[in-house]
Coordinates of N, CA and C in Angstrom, one line a residue:
Chain A
D702 N -31.2 -11.6 19.9 CA -29.8 -11.6 19.9 C -29.4 -12.2 21.2
T703 N -28.5 -13.0 21.2 CA -28.1 -13.7 22.5 C -26.7 -13.3 23.0
G704 N -26.2 -12.2 22.5 CA -24.9 -11.6 22.9 C -25.0 -11.0 24.3
V705 N -23.9 -10.4 24.7 CA -23.9 -9.5 25.9 C -24.4 -8.1 25.5
S706 N -25.3 -7.7 26.4 CA -25.8 -6.3 26.1 C -25.6 -5.4 27.4
Q707 N -25.4 -4.1 27.0 CA -25.1 -3.2 28.0 C -26.0 -2.0 27.8
D708 N -26.3 -1.3 28.9 CA -27.3 -0.3 28.8 C -26.8 0.7 30.0
P709 N -26.9 2.0 29.8 CA -27.0 2.7 28.5 C -25.7 2.6 27.5
R710 N -25.9 2.9 26.2 CA -24.6 2.9 25.4 C -23.8 4.1 25.6
H711 N -24.6 5.2 26.0 CA -23.8 6.5 26.2 C -24.4 7.1 27.4
K712 N -23.7 7.8 28.2 CA -24.1 8.5 29.4 C -23.3 9.7 29.5
I713 N -24.0 11.0 29.6 CA -23.2 12.2 29.9 C -23.7 12.7 31.1
T714 N -22.9 13.1 32.1 CA -23.3 13.4 33.4 C -22.4 14.6 33.9
K715 N -22.8 15.3 34.9 CA -21.9 16.3 35.5 C -21.2 15.7 36.6
R716 N -20.0 16.4 36.9 CA -19.2 15.9 37.8 C -19.9 16.0 39.2
G717 N -19.8 14.8 40.0 CA -20.3 14.7 41.3 C -21.7 13.9 41.2
Q718 N -22.1 13.6 40.1 CA -23.5 12.8 40.0 C -23.0 11.3 40.0
N719 N -24.0 10.5 40.3 CA -23.9 9.0 40.5 C -24.4 8.5 39.1
V720 N -23.8 7.5 38.6 CA -24.2 6.8 37.4 C -24.2 5.3 37.6
T721 N -25.1 4.7 36.9 CA -25.1 3.2 37.0 C -25.2 2.5 35.7
F722 N -24.4 1.5 35.3 CA -24.5 0.8 34.1 C -24.9 -0.6 34.4
R723 N -25.7 -1.2 33.4 CA -26.1 -2.5 33.4 C -25.5 -3.3 32.5
C724 N -25.3 -4.6 32.8 CA -24.8 -5.6 31.8 C -25.7 -6.9 31.9
D725 N -26.1 -7.4 30.7 CA -26.8 -8.7 30.7 C -25.9 -9.6 29.9
P726 N -25.3 -10.7 30.6 CA -24.4 -11.5 30.0 C -25.2 -12.5 29.1
I727 N -24.4 -13.4 28.3 CA -24.9 -14.5 27.7 C -25.5 -15.5 28.8
S728 N -26.6 -15.9 28.5 CA -27.4 -16.6 29.6 C -26.7 -17.8 30.4
E729 N -25.9 -18.5 29.6 CA -25.4 -19.7 30.3 C -24.0 -19.5 30.9
H730 N -23.5 -18.2 30.8 CA -22.1 -17.9 31.2 C -22.1 -17.7 32.7
N731 N -21.2 -18.3 33.4 CA -21.0 -18.1 34.9 C -20.2 -16.9 35.3
R732 N -19.3 -16.6 34.3 CA -18.4 -15.5 34.8 C -18.7 -14.2 34.0
L733 N -18.6 -13.0 34.8 CA -18.9 -11.7 34.2 C -17.7 -10.7 34.6
Y734 N -17.2 -10.0 33.6 CA -16.1 -9.1 33.9 C -16.5 -7.7 33.6
W735 N -15.9 -6.8 34.3 CA -16.1 -5.4 34.0 C -14.6 -4.8 33.8
Y736 N -14.5 -4.1 32.5 CA -13.3 -3.4 32.2 C -13.6 -2.0 31.9
R737 N -12.5 -1.1 32.0 CA -12.6 0.2 31.7 C -11.6 0.5 30.5
Q738 N -12.0 1.3 29.5 CA -11.0 1.5 28.4 C -11.0 2.8 28.0
T739 N -9.9 3.6 28.0 CA -9.9 5.0 27.5 C -9.3 4.8 26.1
L740 N -9.4 6.0 25.5 CA -9.1 6.1 24.0 C -7.7 5.7 23.7
G741 N -7.7 4.7 22.8 CA -6.3 4.3 22.4 C -5.6 3.4 23.3
Q742 N -6.2 2.9 24.3 CA -5.6 2.0 25.4 C -6.4 0.7 25.4
G743 N -5.6 -0.3 26.0 CA -6.4 -1.7 26.0 C -7.4 -1.6 27.2
P744 N -8.2 -2.7 27.4 CA -9.0 -2.7 28.5 C -8.4 -2.8 29.8
E745 N -8.8 -2.1 30.9 CA -8.2 -2.1 32.2 C -9.2 -2.9 33.1
F746 N -8.7 -4.0 33.8 CA -9.6 -4.8 34.5 C -10.1 -4.0 35.8
L747 N -11.3 -4.3 36.1 CA -12.0 -3.6 37.2 C -12.4 -4.7 38.2
T748 N -13.2 -5.6 37.8 CA -13.6 -6.6 38.7 C -14.3 -7.7 38.0
Y749 N -14.4 -9.0 38.5 CA -15.1 -10.1 37.9 C -15.9 -10.9 38.9
F750 N -17.1 -11.5 38.4 CA -17.9 -12.3 39.2 C -17.9 -13.8 38.7
Q751 N -18.0 -14.7 39.6 CA -18.4 -16.1 39.2 C -19.7 -16.3 39.9
N752 N -20.7 -16.4 39.0 CA -22.2 -16.4 39.6 C -22.4 -15.2 40.3
E753 N -22.9 -15.1 41.5 CA -23.1 -14.0 42.3 C -21.9 -13.6 43.1
A754 N -20.8 -14.3 43.2 CA -19.6 -13.9 43.9 C -18.7 -13.2 43.2
Q755 N -18.3 -11.9 43.9 CA -17.3 -11.1 43.4 C -15.9 -11.7 43.7
L756 N -15.2 -12.3 42.7 CA -14.0 -13.0 43.1 C -12.7 -12.1 43.1
E757 N -12.7 -11.1 42.3 CA -11.5 -10.3 42.2 C -12.0 -8.9 41.9
K758 N -11.2 -7.9 42.5 CA -11.5 -6.5 42.3 C -10.1 -5.7 42.1
S759 N -10.0 -4.9 41.2 CA -8.7 -4.3 40.9 C -8.4 -3.4 42.1
R760 N -7.0 -3.3 42.4 CA -6.6 -2.3 43.5 C -6.7 -0.9 43.0
L761 N -6.9 -0.7 41.6 CA -7.0 0.6 41.1 C -8.4 1.1 41.2
L762 N -9.3 0.3 41.7 CA -10.7 0.8 41.8 C -11.0 1.3 43.1
S763 N -11.4 2.6 43.0 CA -11.6 3.4 44.3 C -12.9 3.0 44.9
D764 N -13.1 3.5 46.1 CA -14.2 3.1 46.7 C -15.6 3.7 46.2
R765 N -15.4 4.6 45.2 CA -16.5 5.3 44.5 C -17.1 4.2 43.6
F766 N -16.4 3.2 43.2 CA -16.9 2.2 42.3 C -17.4 0.9 43.1
S767 N -18.7 0.4 42.7 CA -19.1 -0.7 43.2 C -19.8 -1.5 42.2
A768 N -19.8 -2.8 42.2 CA -20.5 -3.7 41.3 C -21.1 -4.8 42.0
E769 N -22.4 -5.1 41.4 CA -23.0 -6.2 42.0 C -23.5 -7.2 40.9
R770 N -23.8 -8.4 41.3 CA -24.5 -9.4 40.4 C -25.4 -10.2 41.4
P771 N -26.4 -9.7 41.9 CA -27.3 -10.1 42.8 C -27.7 -11.5 42.7
K772 N -28.2 -12.0 41.5 CA -28.8 -13.2 41.2 C -28.0 -14.0 40.3
G773 N -26.7 -13.7 40.1 CA -25.8 -14.5 39.2 C -26.2 -14.2 37.7
S774 N -27.1 -13.3 37.5 CA -27.5 -13.1 35.9 C -26.8 -11.8 35.7
F775 N -27.7 -10.6 35.5 CA -27.1 -9.4 35.2 C -26.3 -8.7 36.3
S776 N -25.6 -7.8 35.9 CA -24.7 -7.0 36.9 C -24.8 -5.5 36.7
T777 N -24.6 -4.8 37.7 CA -24.6 -3.4 37.7 C -23.2 -2.8 38.3
L778 N -22.7 -1.8 37.6 CA -21.6 -1.1 38.0 C -22.0 0.3 38.2
E779 N -21.8 0.8 39.5 CA -22.2 2.0 40.0 C -21.0 2.9 40.2
I780 N -20.9 4.1 39.8 CA -19.9 5.1 40.1 C -20.6 6.3 40.8
Q781 N -20.0 6.4 42.0 CA -20.5 7.6 42.8 C -19.6 8.8 42.7
R782 N -20.3 10.0 42.7 CA -19.6 11.1 42.8 C -18.6 11.2 41.6
T783 N -19.1 11.1 40.5 CA -18.2 11.0 39.4 C -17.2 12.2 39.1
E784 N -16.1 11.8 38.6 CA -15.1 12.8 38.4 C -14.7 12.7 36.8
Q785 N -14.1 13.9 36.3 CA -13.8 13.9 34.9 C -12.8 12.8 34.5
G786 N -12.0 12.4 35.3 CA -11.2 11.1 35.2 C -11.9 9.9 34.9
D787 N -13.2 9.8 35.2 CA -14.0 8.5 35.1 C -14.4 8.4 33.7
S788 N -14.3 9.5 32.9 CA -14.7 9.4 31.5 C -14.0 8.3 30.7
A789 N -14.7 7.4 30.2 CA -14.1 6.2 29.6 C -15.2 5.3 29.0
M790 N -14.9 4.3 28.3 CA -15.8 3.3 27.9 C -15.8 2.2 28.9
Y791 N -17.0 1.8 29.4 CA -17.0 0.8 30.4 C -17.5 -0.6 29.7
L792 N -16.6 -1.5 29.6 CA -17.0 -2.9 28.9 C -17.3 -3.8 29.8
C793 N -18.4 -4.7 29.5 CA -18.7 -5.8 30.2 C -18.4 -7.1 29.3
A794 N -18.0 -8.1 29.9 CA -17.8 -9.4 29.2 C -18.2 -10.6 30.1
S795 N -18.6 -11.6 29.4 CA -19.0 -12.8 30.0 C -18.1 -13.9 29.4
S796 N -18.1 -15.0 30.3 CA -17.4 -16.2 29.8 C -17.9 -17.4 30.5
P797 N -17.9 -18.5 29.8 CA -18.4 -19.8 30.4 C -17.3 -20.2 31.3
L798 N -17.8 -20.9 32.4 CA -16.7 -21.6 33.3 C -16.2 -22.9 32.6
A799 N -15.0 -22.8 32.2 CA -14.5 -24.0 31.6 C -13.1 -24.4 32.0
G800 N -12.7 -25.7 31.9 CA -11.6 -26.2 32.5 C -10.4 -25.5 31.9
G801 N -10.5 -25.3 30.5 CA -9.3 -24.6 29.7 C -9.5 -23.1 29.7
A802 N -8.7 -22.6 28.7 CA -8.7 -21.1 28.5 C -10.1 -20.7 28.1
G803 N -10.8 -19.9 28.7 CA -12.1 -19.4 28.3 C -11.9 -18.3 27.3
E804 N -12.9 -17.9 26.8 CA -13.1 -16.7 25.8 C -14.0 -15.7 26.4
L805 N -13.5 -14.4 26.3 CA -14.3 -13.3 26.8 C -15.2 -12.9 25.5
F806 N -16.6 -12.8 25.9 CA -17.5 -12.2 24.8 C -18.0 -10.9 25.5
F807 N -17.6 -9.8 24.7 CA -17.8 -8.5 25.1 C -19.1 -7.9 24.5
G808 N -19.6 -7.0 25.4 CA -20.7 -6.2 24.9 C -20.1 -4.9 24.2
E809 N -21.0 -4.1 23.7 CA -20.6 -3.0 22.9 C -20.1 -1.9 23.7
G810 N -20.2 -2.0 25.1 CA -19.7 -1.0 26.0 C -20.8 0.1 26.3
S811 N -20.4 0.8 27.4 CA -21.2 2.0 27.8 C -20.2 3.2 27.9
R812 N -20.4 4.2 27.1 CA -19.5 5.3 27.1 C -19.8 6.4 28.1
L813 N -19.1 6.7 29.0 CA -19.3 7.7 29.9 C -18.5 9.0 29.7
T814 N -19.3 10.1 29.8 CA -18.5 11.4 29.6 C -19.0 12.3 30.9
V815 N -18.1 12.7 31.6 CA -18.3 13.4 32.8 C -17.8 14.9 32.6
L816 N -18.7 15.7 32.7 CA -18.4 17.2 32.3 C -18.1 18.0 33.4
Chain B
T1496 N 2.2 -7.5 40.1 CA 1.2 -7.0 39.0 C 1.6 -7.6 37.8
Q1497 N 0.8 -8.3 37.2 CA 1.1 -8.9 35.8 C 0.8 -7.8 34.7
L1498 N 1.8 -7.4 33.8 CA 1.6 -6.5 32.8 C 2.1 -7.0 31.6
L1499 N 1.3 -6.6 30.6 CA 1.7 -6.9 29.1 C 2.1 -5.6 28.3
E1500 N 3.2 -5.8 27.6 CA 3.5 -4.7 26.8 C 3.4 -5.1 25.2
Q1501 N 2.9 -4.3 24.5 CA 2.9 -4.5 22.9 C 3.6 -3.5 22.2
S1502 N 4.0 -4.1 21.1 CA 4.9 -3.2 20.2 C 4.5 -3.6 18.7
P1503 N 4.6 -2.7 17.8 CA 4.7 -1.2 18.0 C 3.3 -0.8 18.5
Q1504 N 3.2 0.5 19.0 CA 1.8 1.0 19.4 C 1.0 1.4 18.2
F1505 N 1.6 1.9 17.2 CA 0.8 2.2 16.1 C 1.6 1.7 14.8
L1506 N 0.8 1.4 13.8 CA 1.5 0.8 12.6 C 0.5 1.1 11.4
S1507 N 1.1 1.9 10.4 CA 0.3 2.2 9.2 C 1.1 1.6 8.0
I1508 N 0.5 0.8 7.2 CA 1.1 0.2 6.1 C 0.2 0.2 4.9
Q1509 N 0.8 -0.2 3.8 CA 0.0 -0.3 2.5 C -0.5 -1.6 2.4
E1510 N -1.7 -1.6 1.7 CA -2.3 -2.9 1.5 C -1.2 -3.9 0.6
G1511 N -1.3 -5.1 1.2 CA -0.3 -6.1 0.5 C 0.9 -6.2 1.2
E1512 N 1.3 -5.4 2.2 CA 2.4 -5.6 3.0 C 2.3 -6.6 4.1
N1513 N 3.4 -7.0 4.6 CA 3.4 -8.0 5.7 C 3.8 -7.2 7.0
L1514 N 3.3 -7.7 8.1 CA 3.6 -7.0 9.4 C 3.7 -8.0 10.6
T1515 N 4.4 -7.6 11.6 CA 4.4 -8.5 12.9 C 4.3 -7.5 14.0
V1516 N 3.4 -8.0 15.0 CA 3.2 -7.2 16.1 C 3.6 -8.2 17.3
Y1517 N 4.0 -7.5 18.4 CA 4.7 -8.3 19.5 C 4.0 -8.0 20.8
C1518 N 4.0 -9.1 21.7 CA 3.3 -9.0 23.0 C 4.3 -9.6 24.0
N1519 N 4.7 -8.8 25.0 CA 5.7 -9.2 26.0 C 5.3 -9.1 27.4
S1520 N 5.7 -10.1 28.3 CA 5.4 -9.9 29.7 C 6.5 -10.5 30.5
S1521 N 6.7 -10.0 31.7 CA 7.7 -10.6 32.6 C 7.0 -11.7 33.4
S1522 N 5.7 -12.1 33.2 CA 5.0 -13.1 33.9 C 4.7 -14.3 32.9
V1523 N 4.4 -15.4 33.6 CA 3.9 -16.6 32.8 C 2.5 -16.6 33.1
F1524 N 1.8 -16.8 31.8 CA 0.3 -17.0 31.9 C 0.0 -18.3 31.5
S1525 N -1.2 -18.8 32.0 CA -1.7 -20.2 31.5 C -1.9 -20.3 30.1
S1526 N -2.3 -19.1 29.5 CA -2.5 -19.1 27.9 C -2.5 -17.6 27.7
L1527 N -2.6 -17.4 26.4 CA -2.5 -16.0 25.9 C -3.4 -16.0 24.7
Q1528 N -4.1 -14.9 24.6 CA -5.2 -14.7 23.6 C -4.8 -13.4 22.7
W1529 N -5.4 -13.3 21.5 CA -5.2 -12.1 20.7 C -6.8 -11.8 20.4
Y1530 N -7.0 -10.5 20.6 CA -8.3 -10.0 20.1 C -8.3 -8.9 19.2
R1531 N -9.2 -8.6 18.5 CA -9.3 -7.4 17.6 C -10.6 -6.7 17.9
Q1532 N -10.2 -5.3 18.0 CA -11.4 -4.3 18.3 C -11.5 -3.5 17.4
E1533 N -12.8 -3.2 16.8 CA -13.0 -2.1 15.9 C -13.8 -1.0 16.6
P1534 N -13.7 0.2 16.0 CA -14.3 1.4 16.7 C -15.6 1.2 17.1
G1535 N -16.0 1.5 18.3 CA -17.4 1.5 18.9 C -17.9 0.1 19.2
E1536 N -17.0 -1.0 19.0 CA -17.3 -2.2 19.4 C -16.5 -2.9 20.5
G1537 N -16.9 -3.9 21.2 CA -16.0 -4.7 22.1 C -15.0 -5.6 21.3
P1538 N -14.1 -5.9 22.1 CA -12.8 -6.8 21.4 C -13.5 -8.2 21.1
V1539 N -13.0 -8.8 19.9 CA -13.5 -10.1 19.6 C -12.3 -11.0 19.5
L1540 N -12.5 -12.2 20.1 CA -11.3 -13.2 20.2 C -11.0 -13.7 18.8
L1541 N -9.6 -13.6 18.5 CA -9.0 -14.2 17.2 C -8.4 -15.6 17.5
V1542 N -7.6 -15.7 18.6 CA -7.0 -17.1 18.8 C -6.6 -17.2 20.4
T1543 N -6.5 -18.4 20.8 CA -5.8 -18.7 22.0 C -4.6 -19.6 21.9
V1544 N -3.6 -19.3 22.5 CA -2.4 -20.2 22.4 C -2.1 -20.6 23.8
V1545 N -1.8 -22.0 23.9 CA -1.7 -22.5 25.2 C -0.3 -23.0 25.5
T1546 N 0.2 -23.7 24.6 CA 1.5 -24.5 24.8 C 2.7 -23.7 24.5
G1547 N 3.8 -23.5 25.1 CA 4.9 -22.9 24.8 C 5.5 -23.4 23.4
G1548 N 5.8 -22.4 22.6 CA 6.2 -22.8 21.1 C 5.2 -23.0 20.3
E1549 N 4.0 -22.9 20.7 CA 2.8 -23.3 19.8 C 2.7 -22.2 18.7
V1550 N 2.3 -22.6 17.5 CA 2.0 -21.8 16.2 C 0.6 -22.1 15.9
K1551 N -0.2 -21.1 15.6 CA -1.5 -21.4 15.1 C -1.6 -20.3 13.9
K1552 N -2.3 -20.9 12.8 CA -2.5 -20.1 11.6 C -4.0 -19.9 11.5
L1553 N -4.5 -18.7 11.0 CA -5.9 -18.5 10.9 C -5.8 -17.5 9.6
K1554 N -6.0 -18.2 8.4 CA -6.0 -17.6 7.1 C -4.6 -17.0 7.0
R1555 N -4.7 -15.6 6.9 CA -3.5 -14.8 6.7 C -2.8 -14.5 8.0
L1556 N -3.3 -14.9 9.1 CA -2.8 -14.5 10.3 C -1.9 -15.6 11.1
T1557 N -0.7 -15.5 11.5 CA 0.0 -16.5 12.2 C 0.3 -16.1 13.6
F1558 N 0.0 -16.9 14.5 CA 0.2 -16.5 15.9 C 1.2 -17.5 16.5
Q1559 N 2.2 -16.9 17.3 CA 3.1 -17.8 17.9 C 3.2 -17.5 19.5
F1560 N 3.3 -18.5 20.2 CA 3.6 -18.3 21.7 C 5.0 -18.6 22.0
G1561 N 5.7 -17.9 22.8 CA 7.1 -18.2 23.2 C 7.2 -19.4 23.9
D1562 N 8.4 -19.9 23.8 CA 8.7 -21.3 24.6 C 8.5 -21.0 26.1
A1563 N 8.8 -19.8 26.6 CA 8.8 -19.6 28.0 C 7.3 -19.1 28.5
R1564 N 6.3 -19.0 27.4 CA 5.0 -18.7 27.6 C 4.8 -17.3 28.2
K1565 N 5.9 -16.4 27.8 CA 5.8 -15.0 28.4 C 5.5 -14.0 27.2
D1566 N 5.9 -14.5 26.1 CA 5.5 -13.5 24.9 C 4.9 -14.1 23.7
S1567 N 4.3 -13.3 22.9 CA 3.6 -13.9 21.6 C 3.8 -13.0 20.5
S1568 N 3.6 -13.3 19.3 CA 3.7 -12.5 18.2 C 2.5 -12.8 17.2
L1569 N 2.1 -11.9 16.4 CA 1.1 -12.0 15.5 C 1.6 -11.5 14.1
H1570 N 1.6 -12.3 13.1 CA 2.1 -12.0 11.8 C 1.0 -12.0 10.8
I1571 N 0.8 -10.9 10.2 CA -0.2 -10.8 9.0 C 0.5 -10.7 7.7
T1572 N 0.1 -11.6 7.0 CA 0.6 -11.6 5.5 C -0.3 -11.0 4.6
A1573 N 0.3 -10.2 3.7 CA -0.5 -9.4 2.6 C -1.8 -8.8 3.2
A1574 N -1.5 -7.8 4.2 CA -2.5 -7.1 4.8 C -3.5 -6.5 3.9
Q1575 N -4.7 -6.4 4.4 CA -5.9 -5.8 3.6 C -6.5 -4.8 4.5
P1576 N -7.2 -3.8 3.8 CA -7.8 -2.8 4.6 C -8.8 -3.3 5.7
G1577 N -9.4 -4.4 5.4 CA -10.3 -4.9 6.6 C -9.5 -5.5 7.8
D1578 N -8.2 -5.5 7.7 CA -7.5 -5.9 8.8 C -7.3 -4.7 9.7
T1579 N -7.6 -3.6 9.4 CA -7.5 -2.3 10.2 C -8.2 -2.5 11.5
G1580 N -7.5 -2.2 12.7 CA -8.2 -2.3 13.9 C -7.2 -2.2 15.1
L1581 N -7.7 -2.4 16.2 CA -6.8 -2.4 17.5 C -6.7 -3.8 17.8
Y1582 N -5.4 -4.2 17.8 CA -5.0 -5.7 18.0 C -4.4 -5.8 19.6
L1583 N -5.1 -6.6 20.3 CA -5.0 -6.6 21.9 C -4.6 -8.1 22.2
C1584 N -3.5 -8.1 23.0 CA -3.1 -9.4 23.5 C -3.6 -9.5 25.0
A1585 N -4.1 -10.6 25.4 CA -4.5 -10.8 26.6 C -3.9 -12.1 27.4
G1586 N -3.3 -11.9 28.6 CA -2.7 -13.1 29.3 C -3.8 -13.7 30.2
V1587 N -4.0 -14.9 30.2 CA -5.0 -15.5 31.0 C -4.4 -16.1 32.2
T1588 N -4.7 -15.6 33.4 CA -4.0 -16.1 34.6 C -4.6 -17.4 35.0
Y1589 N -3.9 -18.0 35.9 CA -4.4 -19.3 36.5 C -5.8 -19.2 37.3
G1590 N -6.0 -17.9 37.7 CA -7.3 -17.8 38.2 C -8.4 -17.4 37.4
Q1591 N -8.2 -17.6 35.9 CA -9.1 -17.2 34.9 C -9.5 -15.7 34.9
N1592 N -8.5 -14.9 35.3 CA -8.6 -13.5 34.9 C -7.9 -13.2 33.7
F1593 N -8.3 -12.2 33.0 CA -7.7 -11.7 31.7 C -7.1 -10.4 31.9
V1594 N -5.7 -10.4 31.5 CA -5.0 -9.1 31.6 C -4.7 -8.7 30.2
F1595 N -5.1 -7.4 29.9 CA -4.8 -6.9 28.5 C -3.6 -6.0 28.3
G1596 N -3.0 -6.1 27.2 CA -1.9 -5.2 26.8 C -2.5 -3.9 26.4
P1597 N -1.8 -2.9 26.0 CA -2.3 -1.6 25.6 C -2.7 -1.6 24.2
G1598 N -2.4 -2.6 23.4 CA -2.8 -2.7 22.0 C -2.0 -2.2 21.1
T1599 N -2.0 -2.6 19.7 CA -1.3 -2.0 18.5 C -2.4 -1.7 17.5
R1600 N -2.4 -0.4 17.3 CA -3.4 0.1 16.4 C -2.9 0.0 14.9
L1601 N -3.5 -0.7 14.2 CA -3.1 -1.0 12.7 C -4.0 -0.3 11.8
S1602 N -3.4 0.4 10.8 CA -4.2 0.9 9.8 C -3.6 0.5 8.4
V1603 N -4.3 -0.2 7.6 CA -3.9 -0.7 6.4 C -4.6 0.1 5.2
L1604 N -3.7 0.9 4.5 CA -4.1 1.8 3.5 C -4.4 1.1 2.2
P1605 N -5.4 1.5 1.5 CA -5.7 0.8 0.1 C -4.8 1.5 -1.0

């Protein structure tokens, strides 16, 4: 399967713990995006990378959130000191760098539940 | 901040009916996309519209981009239960970021 893969698919943690999600994009895609989605809502932008450079980060993203894409391939999203409000689906998407409107290819998401 | 609004938020119709959902913004985007998302999966692209006034058809789905490139509509003819899902519009910024609306949740009853 050459699609976007995310791991883990589900994570249950206690408040205050740290969690890390991994995303493996489609191999030839330069851009990688992280979104957060709560039930019944659209995806909320968190951050995106072009190769290893983090080009944009949402102002809504607190200092507890950090993302990396060290070699321009896979990416990790870490949430420190989790809070119940962090419970959501975390979606990763990749896109080829193209001159026109690109397309986002999404993974199936990592669902986080903070108890 | 670029925001997208979608209406209606929820729509429940009988199989065979027609429907239209709307996406509106106060901002201009380089293009606008529509995605459909099913439970437990990520969104999947349906269409991209780029030019103001553009109309695209995809089988029973018709997409329109407003002349000012701030709004769009999705019309489904003769809806089927397989059309059930969350329909999301996304504005593509000139910096190649994607801003999503809150979605319209469609339920087509057999």
